[in-house]
XYZ file of C-alpha atoms in Angstrom:
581
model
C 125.812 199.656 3.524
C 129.237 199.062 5.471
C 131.966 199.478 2.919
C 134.853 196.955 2.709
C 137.279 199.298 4.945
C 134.549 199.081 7.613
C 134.049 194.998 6.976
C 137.366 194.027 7.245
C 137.909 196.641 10.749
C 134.617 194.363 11.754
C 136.482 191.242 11.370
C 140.230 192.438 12.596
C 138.156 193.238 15.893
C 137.752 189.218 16.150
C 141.470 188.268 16.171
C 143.427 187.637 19.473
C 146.731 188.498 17.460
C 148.493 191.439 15.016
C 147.614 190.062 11.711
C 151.124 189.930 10.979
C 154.171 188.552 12.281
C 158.126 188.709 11.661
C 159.962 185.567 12.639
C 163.725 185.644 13.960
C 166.035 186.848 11.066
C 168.591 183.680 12.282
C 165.493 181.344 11.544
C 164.664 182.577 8.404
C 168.490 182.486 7.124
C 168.810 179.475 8.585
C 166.014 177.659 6.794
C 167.147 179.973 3.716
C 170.937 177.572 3.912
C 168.312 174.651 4.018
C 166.107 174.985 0.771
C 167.740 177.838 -1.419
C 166.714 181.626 -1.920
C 164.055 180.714 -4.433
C 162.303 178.334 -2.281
C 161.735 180.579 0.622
C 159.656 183.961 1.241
C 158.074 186.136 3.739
C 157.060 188.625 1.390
C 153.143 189.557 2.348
C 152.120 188.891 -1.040
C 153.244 185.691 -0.631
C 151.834 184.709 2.615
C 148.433 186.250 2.154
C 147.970 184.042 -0.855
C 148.078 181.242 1.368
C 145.182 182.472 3.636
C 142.700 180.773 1.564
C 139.115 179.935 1.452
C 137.327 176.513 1.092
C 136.173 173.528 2.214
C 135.213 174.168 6.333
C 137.969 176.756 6.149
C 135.137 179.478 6.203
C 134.688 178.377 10.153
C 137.883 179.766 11.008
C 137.557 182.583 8.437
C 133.942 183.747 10.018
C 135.392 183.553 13.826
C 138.295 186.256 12.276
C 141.151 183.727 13.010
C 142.214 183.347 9.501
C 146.405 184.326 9.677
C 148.971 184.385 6.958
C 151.977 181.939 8.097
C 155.386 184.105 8.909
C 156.772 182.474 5.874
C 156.361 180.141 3.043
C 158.575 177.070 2.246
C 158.992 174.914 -0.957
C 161.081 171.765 -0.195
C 161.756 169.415 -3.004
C 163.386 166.478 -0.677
C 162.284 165.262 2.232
C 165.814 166.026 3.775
C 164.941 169.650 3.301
C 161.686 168.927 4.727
C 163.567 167.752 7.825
C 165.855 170.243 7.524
C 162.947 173.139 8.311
C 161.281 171.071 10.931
C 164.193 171.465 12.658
C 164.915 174.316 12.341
C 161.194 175.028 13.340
C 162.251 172.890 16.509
C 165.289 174.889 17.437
C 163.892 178.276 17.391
C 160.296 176.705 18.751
C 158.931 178.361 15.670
C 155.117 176.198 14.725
C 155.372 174.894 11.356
C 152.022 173.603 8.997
C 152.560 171.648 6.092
C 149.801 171.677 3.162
C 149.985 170.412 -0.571
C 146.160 170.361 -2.108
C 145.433 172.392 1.013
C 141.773 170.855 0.737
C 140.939 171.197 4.236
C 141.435 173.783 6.752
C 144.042 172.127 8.846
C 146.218 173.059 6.520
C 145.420 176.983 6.425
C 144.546 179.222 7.420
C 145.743 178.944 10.960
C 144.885 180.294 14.083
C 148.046 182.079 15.072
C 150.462 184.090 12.577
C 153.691 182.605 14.333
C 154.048 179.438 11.938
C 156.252 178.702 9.082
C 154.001 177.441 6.459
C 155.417 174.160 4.456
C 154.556 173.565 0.705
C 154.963 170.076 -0.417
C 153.424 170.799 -3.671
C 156.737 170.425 -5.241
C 157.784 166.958 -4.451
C 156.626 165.416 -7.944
C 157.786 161.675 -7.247
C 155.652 159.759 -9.532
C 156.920 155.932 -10.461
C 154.834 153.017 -11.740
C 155.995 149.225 -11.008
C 153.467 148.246 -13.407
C 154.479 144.126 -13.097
C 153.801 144.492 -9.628
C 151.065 146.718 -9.292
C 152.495 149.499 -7.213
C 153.476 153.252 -7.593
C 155.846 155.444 -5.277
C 154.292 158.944 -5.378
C 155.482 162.024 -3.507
C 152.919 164.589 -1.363
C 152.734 167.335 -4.629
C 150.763 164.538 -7.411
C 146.920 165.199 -7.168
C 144.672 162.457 -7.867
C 143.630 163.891 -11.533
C 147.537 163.341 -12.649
C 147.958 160.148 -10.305
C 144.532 158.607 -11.740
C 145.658 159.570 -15.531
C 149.207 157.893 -15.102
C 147.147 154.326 -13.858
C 145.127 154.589 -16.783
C 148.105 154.450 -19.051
C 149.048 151.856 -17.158
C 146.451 149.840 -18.013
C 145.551 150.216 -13.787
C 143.378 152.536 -11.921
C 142.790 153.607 -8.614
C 140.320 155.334 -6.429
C 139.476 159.170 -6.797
C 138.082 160.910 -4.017
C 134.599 163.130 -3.679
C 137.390 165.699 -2.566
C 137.797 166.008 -6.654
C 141.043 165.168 -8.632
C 142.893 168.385 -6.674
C 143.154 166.791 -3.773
C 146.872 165.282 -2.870
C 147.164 161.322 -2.965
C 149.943 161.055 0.275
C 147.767 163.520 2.044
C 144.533 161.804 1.779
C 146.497 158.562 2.426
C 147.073 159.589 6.060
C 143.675 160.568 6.932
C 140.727 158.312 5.233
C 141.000 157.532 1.826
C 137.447 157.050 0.246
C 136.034 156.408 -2.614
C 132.595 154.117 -4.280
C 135.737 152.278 -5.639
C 136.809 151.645 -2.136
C 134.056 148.487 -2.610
C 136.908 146.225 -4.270
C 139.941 148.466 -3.435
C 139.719 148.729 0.051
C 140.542 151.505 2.618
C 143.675 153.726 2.859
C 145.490 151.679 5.175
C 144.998 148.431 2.745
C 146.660 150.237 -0.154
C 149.465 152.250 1.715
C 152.433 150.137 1.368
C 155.678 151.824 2.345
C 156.650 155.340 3.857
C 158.901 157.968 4.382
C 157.622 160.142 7.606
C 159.201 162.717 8.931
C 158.595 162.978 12.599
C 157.913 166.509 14.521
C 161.612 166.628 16.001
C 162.607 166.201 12.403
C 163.913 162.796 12.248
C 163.394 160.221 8.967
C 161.922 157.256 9.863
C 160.682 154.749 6.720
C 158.213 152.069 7.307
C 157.659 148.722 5.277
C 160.259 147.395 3.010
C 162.192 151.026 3.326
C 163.235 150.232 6.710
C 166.230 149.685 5.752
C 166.526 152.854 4.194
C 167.008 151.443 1.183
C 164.205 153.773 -1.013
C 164.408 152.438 -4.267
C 160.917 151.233 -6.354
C 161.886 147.674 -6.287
C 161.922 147.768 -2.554
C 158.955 149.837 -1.443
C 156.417 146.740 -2.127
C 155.954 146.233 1.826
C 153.562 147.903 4.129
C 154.960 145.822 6.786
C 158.576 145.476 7.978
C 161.058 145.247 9.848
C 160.537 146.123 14.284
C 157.250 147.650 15.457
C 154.643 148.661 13.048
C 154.688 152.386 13.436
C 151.822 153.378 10.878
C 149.158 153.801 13.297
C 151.162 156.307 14.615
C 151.423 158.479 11.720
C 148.098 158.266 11.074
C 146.502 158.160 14.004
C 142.519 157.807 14.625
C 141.720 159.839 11.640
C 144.940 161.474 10.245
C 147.031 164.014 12.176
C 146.661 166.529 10.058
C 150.213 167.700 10.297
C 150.342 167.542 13.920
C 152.481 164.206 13.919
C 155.087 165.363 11.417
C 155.163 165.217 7.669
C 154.909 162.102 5.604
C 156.400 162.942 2.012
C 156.446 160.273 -0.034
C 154.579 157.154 -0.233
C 154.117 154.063 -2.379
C 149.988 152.183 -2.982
C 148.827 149.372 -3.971
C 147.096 149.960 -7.656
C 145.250 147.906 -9.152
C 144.841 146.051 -12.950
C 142.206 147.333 -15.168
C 141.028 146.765 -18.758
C 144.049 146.197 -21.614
C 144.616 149.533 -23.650
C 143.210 151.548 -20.225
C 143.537 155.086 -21.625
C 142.434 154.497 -25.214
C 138.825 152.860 -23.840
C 138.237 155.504 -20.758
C 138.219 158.610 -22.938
C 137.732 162.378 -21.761
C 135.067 163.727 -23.496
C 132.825 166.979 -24.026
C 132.608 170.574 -23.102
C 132.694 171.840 -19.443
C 129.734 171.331 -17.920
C 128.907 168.672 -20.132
C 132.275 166.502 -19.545
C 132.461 163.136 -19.070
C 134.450 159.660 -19.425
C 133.275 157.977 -22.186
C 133.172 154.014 -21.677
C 134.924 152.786 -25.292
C 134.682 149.468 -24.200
C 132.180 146.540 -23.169
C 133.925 145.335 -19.985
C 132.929 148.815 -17.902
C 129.295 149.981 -17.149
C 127.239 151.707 -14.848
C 123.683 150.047 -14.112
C 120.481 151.665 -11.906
C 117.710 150.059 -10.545
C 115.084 151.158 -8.722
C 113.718 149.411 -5.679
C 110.175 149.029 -4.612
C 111.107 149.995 -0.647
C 113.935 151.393 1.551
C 114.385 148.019 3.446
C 114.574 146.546 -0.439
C 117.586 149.174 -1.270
C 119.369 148.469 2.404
C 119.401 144.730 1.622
C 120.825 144.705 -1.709
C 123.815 146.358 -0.781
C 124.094 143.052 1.361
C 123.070 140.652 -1.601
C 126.061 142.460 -3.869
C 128.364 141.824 -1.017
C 127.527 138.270 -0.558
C 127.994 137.480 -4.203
C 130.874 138.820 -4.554
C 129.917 141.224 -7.615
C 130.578 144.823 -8.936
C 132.933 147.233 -8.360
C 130.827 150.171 -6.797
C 127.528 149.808 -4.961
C 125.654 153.069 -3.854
C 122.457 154.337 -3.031
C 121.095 157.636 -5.523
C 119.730 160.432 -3.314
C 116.912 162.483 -5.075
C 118.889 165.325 -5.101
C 121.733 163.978 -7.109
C 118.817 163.020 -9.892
C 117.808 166.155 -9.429
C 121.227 167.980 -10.061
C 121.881 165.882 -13.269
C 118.977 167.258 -14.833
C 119.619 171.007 -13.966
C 120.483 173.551 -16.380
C 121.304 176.236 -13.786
C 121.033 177.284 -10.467
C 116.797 178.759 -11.125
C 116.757 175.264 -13.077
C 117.159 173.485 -10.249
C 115.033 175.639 -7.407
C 111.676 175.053 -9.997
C 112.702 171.580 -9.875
C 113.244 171.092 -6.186
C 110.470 172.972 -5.097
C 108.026 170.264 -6.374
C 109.789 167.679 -4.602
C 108.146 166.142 -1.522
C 108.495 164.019 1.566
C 106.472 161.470 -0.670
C 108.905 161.787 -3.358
C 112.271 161.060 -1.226
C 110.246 158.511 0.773
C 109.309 156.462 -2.209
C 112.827 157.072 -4.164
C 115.142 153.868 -3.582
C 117.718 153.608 -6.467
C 120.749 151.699 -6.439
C 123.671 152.644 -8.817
C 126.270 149.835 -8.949
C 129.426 149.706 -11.292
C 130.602 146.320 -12.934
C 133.985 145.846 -14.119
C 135.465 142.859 -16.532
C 138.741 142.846 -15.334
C 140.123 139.803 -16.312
C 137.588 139.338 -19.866
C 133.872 139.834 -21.189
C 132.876 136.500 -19.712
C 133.489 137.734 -16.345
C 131.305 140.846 -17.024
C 128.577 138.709 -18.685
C 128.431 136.453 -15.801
C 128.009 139.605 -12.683
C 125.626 141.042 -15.199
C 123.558 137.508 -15.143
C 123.927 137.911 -11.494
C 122.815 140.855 -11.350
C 119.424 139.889 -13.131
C 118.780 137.432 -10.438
C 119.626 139.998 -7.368
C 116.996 142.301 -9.334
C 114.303 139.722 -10.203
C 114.549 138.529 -5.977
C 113.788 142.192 -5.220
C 111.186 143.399 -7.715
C 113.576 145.697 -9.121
C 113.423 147.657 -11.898
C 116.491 148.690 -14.213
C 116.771 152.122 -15.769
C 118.595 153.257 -19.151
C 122.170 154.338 -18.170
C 124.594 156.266 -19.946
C 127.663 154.485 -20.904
C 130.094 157.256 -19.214
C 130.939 158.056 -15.823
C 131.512 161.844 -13.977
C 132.746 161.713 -11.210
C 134.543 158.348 -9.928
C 137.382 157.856 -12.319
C 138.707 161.084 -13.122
C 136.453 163.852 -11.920
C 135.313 164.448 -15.599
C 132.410 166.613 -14.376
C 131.810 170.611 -12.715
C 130.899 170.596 -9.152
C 127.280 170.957 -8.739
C 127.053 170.370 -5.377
C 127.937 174.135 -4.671
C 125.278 175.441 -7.464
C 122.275 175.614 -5.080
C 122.965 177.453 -2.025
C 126.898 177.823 -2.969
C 128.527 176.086 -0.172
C 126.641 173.026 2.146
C 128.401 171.272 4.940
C 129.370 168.082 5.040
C 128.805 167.333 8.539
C 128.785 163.783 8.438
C 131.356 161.140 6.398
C 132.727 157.803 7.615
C 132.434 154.096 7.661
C 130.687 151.596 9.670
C 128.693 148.659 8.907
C 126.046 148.862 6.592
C 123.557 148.481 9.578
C 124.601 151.341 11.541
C 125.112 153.252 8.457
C 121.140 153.039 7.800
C 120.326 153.991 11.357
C 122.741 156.913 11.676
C 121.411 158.544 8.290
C 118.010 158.149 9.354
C 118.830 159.825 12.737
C 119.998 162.242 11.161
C 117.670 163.137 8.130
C 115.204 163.218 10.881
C 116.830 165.492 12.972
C 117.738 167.994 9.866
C 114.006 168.017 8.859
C 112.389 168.615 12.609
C 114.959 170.543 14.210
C 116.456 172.687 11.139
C 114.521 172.918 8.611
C 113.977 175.916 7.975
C 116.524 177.407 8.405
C 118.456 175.044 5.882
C 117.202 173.714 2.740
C 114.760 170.980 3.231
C 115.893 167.594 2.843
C 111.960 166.231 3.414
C 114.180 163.331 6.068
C 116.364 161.775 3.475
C 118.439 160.023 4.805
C 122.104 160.858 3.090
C 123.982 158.700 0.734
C 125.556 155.480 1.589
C 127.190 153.118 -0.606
C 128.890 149.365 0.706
C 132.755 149.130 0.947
C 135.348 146.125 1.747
C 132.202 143.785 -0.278
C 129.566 145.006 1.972
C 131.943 144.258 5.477
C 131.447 148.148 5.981
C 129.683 151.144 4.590
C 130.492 154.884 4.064
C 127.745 157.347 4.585
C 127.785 161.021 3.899
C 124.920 163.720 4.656
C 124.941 166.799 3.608
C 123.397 170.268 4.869
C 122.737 173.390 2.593
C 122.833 176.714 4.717
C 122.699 180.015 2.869
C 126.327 181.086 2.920
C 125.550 185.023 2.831
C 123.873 184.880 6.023
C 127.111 183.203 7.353
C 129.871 185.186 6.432
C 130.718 188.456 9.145
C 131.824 189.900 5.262
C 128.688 189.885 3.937
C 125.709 192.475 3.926
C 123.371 189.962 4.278
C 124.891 188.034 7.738
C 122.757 187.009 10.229
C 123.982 186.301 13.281
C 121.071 184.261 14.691
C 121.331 182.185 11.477
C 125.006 181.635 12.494
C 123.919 180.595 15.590
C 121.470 177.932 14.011
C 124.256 176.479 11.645
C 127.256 176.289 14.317
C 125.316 173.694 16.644
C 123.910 171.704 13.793
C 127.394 171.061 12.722
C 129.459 170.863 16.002
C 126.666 169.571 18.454
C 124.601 167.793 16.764
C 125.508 165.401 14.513
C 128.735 164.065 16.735
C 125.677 163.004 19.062
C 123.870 161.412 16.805
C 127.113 159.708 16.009
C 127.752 159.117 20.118
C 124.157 157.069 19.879
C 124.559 154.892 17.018
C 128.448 154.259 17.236
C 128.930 155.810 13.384
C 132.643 156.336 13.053
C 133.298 159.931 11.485
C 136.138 160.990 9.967
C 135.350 164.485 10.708
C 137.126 164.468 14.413
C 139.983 166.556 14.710
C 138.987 168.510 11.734
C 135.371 169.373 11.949
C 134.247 168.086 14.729
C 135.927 167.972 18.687
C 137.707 165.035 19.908
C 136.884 166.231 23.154
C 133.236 166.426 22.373
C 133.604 162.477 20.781
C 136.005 161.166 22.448
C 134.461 160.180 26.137
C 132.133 157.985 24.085
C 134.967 156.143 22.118
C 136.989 154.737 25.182
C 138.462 158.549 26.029
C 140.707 158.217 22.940
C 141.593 161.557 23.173
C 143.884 161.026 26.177
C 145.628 158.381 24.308
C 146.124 161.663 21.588
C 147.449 164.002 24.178
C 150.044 160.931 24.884
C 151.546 160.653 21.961
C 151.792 163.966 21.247
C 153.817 164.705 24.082
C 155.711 162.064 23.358
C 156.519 163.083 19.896
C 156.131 166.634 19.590
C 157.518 168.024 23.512
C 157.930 171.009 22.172
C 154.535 171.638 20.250
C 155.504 173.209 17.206
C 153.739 170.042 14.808
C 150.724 172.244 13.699
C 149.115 173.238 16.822
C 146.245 172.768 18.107
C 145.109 170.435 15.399
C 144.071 168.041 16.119
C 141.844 169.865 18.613
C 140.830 172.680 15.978
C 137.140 172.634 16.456
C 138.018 172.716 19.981
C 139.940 176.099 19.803
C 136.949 177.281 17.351
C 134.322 176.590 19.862
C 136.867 178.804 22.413
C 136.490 181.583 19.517
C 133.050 181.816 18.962
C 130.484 184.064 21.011
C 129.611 182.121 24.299
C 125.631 182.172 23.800
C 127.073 179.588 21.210
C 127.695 175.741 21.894
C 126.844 175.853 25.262
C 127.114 172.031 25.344
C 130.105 171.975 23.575
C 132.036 174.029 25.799
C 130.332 172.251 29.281
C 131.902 168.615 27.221
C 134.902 170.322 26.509
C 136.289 171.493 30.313
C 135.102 168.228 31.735
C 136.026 165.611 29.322
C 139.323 163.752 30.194
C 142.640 164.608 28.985
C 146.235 163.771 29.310
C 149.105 166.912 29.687
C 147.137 169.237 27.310
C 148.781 170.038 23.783
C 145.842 172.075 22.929
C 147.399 175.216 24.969
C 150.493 176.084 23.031
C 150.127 179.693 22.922
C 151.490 181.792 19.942
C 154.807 183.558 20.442
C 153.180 187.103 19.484
């Protein structure tokens, strides 16, 4: 058995650079005049703790790219944030911001030559609650932002990234949520903003164009000159590599009178929950008799206008609920088959009173007709919700193989959203199965957004993380070599062939690999960048991460990939800037 002094020699024998590396004492001092003694370190303690581990971060961990930043800032202002971006300008020192740091883009990094950011301390949180919107700043997570709407008799979407995950940050890349069905996507709810650019400038959009910030004048999404907000959030979100946005105000949205007395927190981790104190807010399942059934109620709810969440119930999920543990599940699962997911079609759909019980008894009534049509037949449900409001729940998505990739997420219409999943599903189950954990062809979970004008679909793959990690005693390198192309080959052509818009380009999967398909949009991205960022310090090479990955990893690996990736288009390249080590 290799002992952890031989393990982590294994994986320094990986990197391109020293693991460490000391920035310019004037730089450091420099940003020191900017944000205060207290608010600024390069003390290794302090950097390694920000060379975490998480969601999709393990693909940069397993290549042996994971490096500490050369030091760690704490702004509280967003003049201090512009303050260290240009400083990071000056001395052409790469800078990353982060506040959740949910996905890898925000660390680790591939180089160990950038100043690391931390907006976690910009705690703006103010509630217009006669107009319906809130100004928030990049360090409130959705638990505290979604707590503060309740007791203002409002709510708002929380994300499948869990109630950790940063409101502003999510804002700039997707936004999602089953509540996104009446709420709409990110760019419907973002109102005004204060961006920072990657020279370091202040620019505010919307009603703070002229930079006047206060509450009563951040109602405006739109404003004065150009609408620049496709430019700080470009096709998907930046990702830090178009500056910094740090504070932000949304649209929220009224709820039930007395919010937080009637939506209570209750139980025991793992058996938390929201308890429903009140008849205006209830979950409802049904079970359809076919798949075509389940696809064409999601247009029925759309068309009448009802509910405030519409999604389709995977097995699994059922399967998950009723698990006491991790062995629980596996006896459970293993007596699942292709029968079983082919013949499961359940519908879950919330329904909301928002304005009285009238309105609730009357989508309800609907509801009976849309399930008589269909031969439908409705299940007991418990008056409580896990996940959507507040995250009540544990994450037992993780339980079973702990970790699965999420290689698929994003919006189209509800017609392409079928096709893709079922592309997909079939793919997992004739191509990869083993060596992932059979699926039996189900084909992911989809639930309608905007009333049914689009659809979100997400599908999931379970891999046995041991065999992954270079760490482990158990990795496998062939098995590595099964999961890699699954995740960066596969599914972005499946998405290439149905036109499925993922969200996961730029930070799972390549823009270079996607991007001929979708009108060579990555040129367009190599534009701007030099446009905004000539001296490539904004969080290189995101957004062309997977990119740089699929440089990194052995070449018997994503042959196709790398063949996509030297011919595909491009405008000056950003993806080169090299580390100053």
């Amino acid at each position: 058995m290799p002992n952890i002094i031989e393990k982590q020699a294994k994986l320094a024998q990986l990197r391109k650079h020293p693991l460490w590396w000391d920035m310019p004492e004037d730089a450091y001092k420099e940003m020191e005049a900017v944000v205060g003694s207290d608010s600024i370190s390069k003390e290794k303690t302090v950097r390694a703790a920000y060379v975490g581990r998480g969601y999709a971060r393990e693909l940069i961990w397993y290549s042996g790219q994971a490096y500490p930043p050369c030091c760690v800032v704490q702004p509280k202002t967003t003049e201090q944030v512009a303050g260290i971006v240009k400083v990071c300008n000056k001395y052409k020192i790469p800078f990353v911001p982060c506040s959740s740091q949910w996905a890898y883009n925000a660390n680790p990094r591939f180089r160990p030559d950038m100043v690391q950011i931390d907006l976690q301390y910009m705690l703006t949180q103010e509630f217009d609650r006669k107009n319906l919107y809130a100004k928030v700043g990049t360090g409130i997570r959705y638990g505290q932002f979604c707590q503060a709407c309740f007791e203002h008799d409002a709510y708002f979407i929380n994300t499948g990234g869990g109630s950790a995950s940063c409101v502003v940050a999510n804002h700039t890349v997707w936004g999602c949520s089953p509540l996104n069905y009446r709420m709409g996507n990110s760019e419907k709810r973002t109102l005004s903003v204060t961006w920072v650019t990657p020279e370091g400038d202040i620019v505010r959009t919307g009603s703070w164009a002229g930079r006047d910030v206060t509450m009563e004048n951040g109602f405006m999404g739109d404003g004065y000159g150009p609408n620049i907000n496709g430019v700080w959030r470009g096709h998907v979100g930046w990702f830090g590599a178009m500056g910094i946005v740090t504070e932000m105000t949304v649209k929220i949205f009224p709820f039930i009178e007395d919010t937080a007395k009637k939506m209570v927190p209750e139980g025991v981790s793992p058996e938390s929950t929201i308890a429903f104190k009140t008849d205006r807010v209830a979950w409802q399942n049904f079970k359809l008799p076919t798949r075509k059934a389940l696809e064409d109620v999601m247009y029925e709810f759309g068309d009448a206008e009802i509910g405030a969440a519409v999604t389709k119930v995977p097995v699994f999920w059922r399967v998950i609920a009723k698990m006491k543990d991790k062995e629980d599940f596996w006896e459970r699962w293993s007596g699942i088959t292709k029968d079983d997911i082919d013949n499961f079609h359940m519908c879950r759909a919330l329904f909301v009173g928002y304005t009285n019980s009238e309105q609730m008894a009357y989508e309800k009534r609907v509801l009976e007709d849309i399930i008589k049509e269909y031969k439908a037949e409705a299940t007991r449900t418990k008056p409580s919700d896990e996940s959507w409001f507040k995250n009540a729940d544990v994450s037992g998505m993780w339980s079973m193989t702990n970790g699965y990739s999420s290689c698929e997420a994003g919006q189209e219409s509800l017609r392409c959203t079928y096709e893709t999943g079922k592309a997909l599903g079939k793919r997992l189950e004739e191509k990869y199965t083993p060596p992932f954990m059979a699926e039996f062809g189900d084909p992911g979970w989809f639930q309608s957004n905007d009333l049914g004008h689009n659809s979100y679909l997400e599908f999931l793959v379970y891999m046995n993380v041991d065999k992954c990690d270079p760490m482990s005693d158990d990795y496998d390198p062939v098995y590595m070599s099964q999961m890699i192309p699954w995740y960066f080959e596969e599914t972005p052509e499946i998405d290439a062939t149905t036109g499925f818009l993922d969200f996961f380009p730029a930070s799972c999967h390549g823009i270079l690999y996607q991007g001929p398909y979708y009108h060579d949009y990555q040129v367009w991205t190599d534009r701007f960048k030099e446009e905004f960022d000539p001296r490539t310090v904004s969080n290189p090479p995101a957004p062309f991460d997977p990119e740089m990955i699929t440089e990194m990893l052995p070449p018997f690996m994503l042959t196709r990939s790398r063949r996509w990736l030297r011919t595909a288009k491009r405008g000056k390249s950003m993806i080169l800037g090299k580390a100053s080590v």
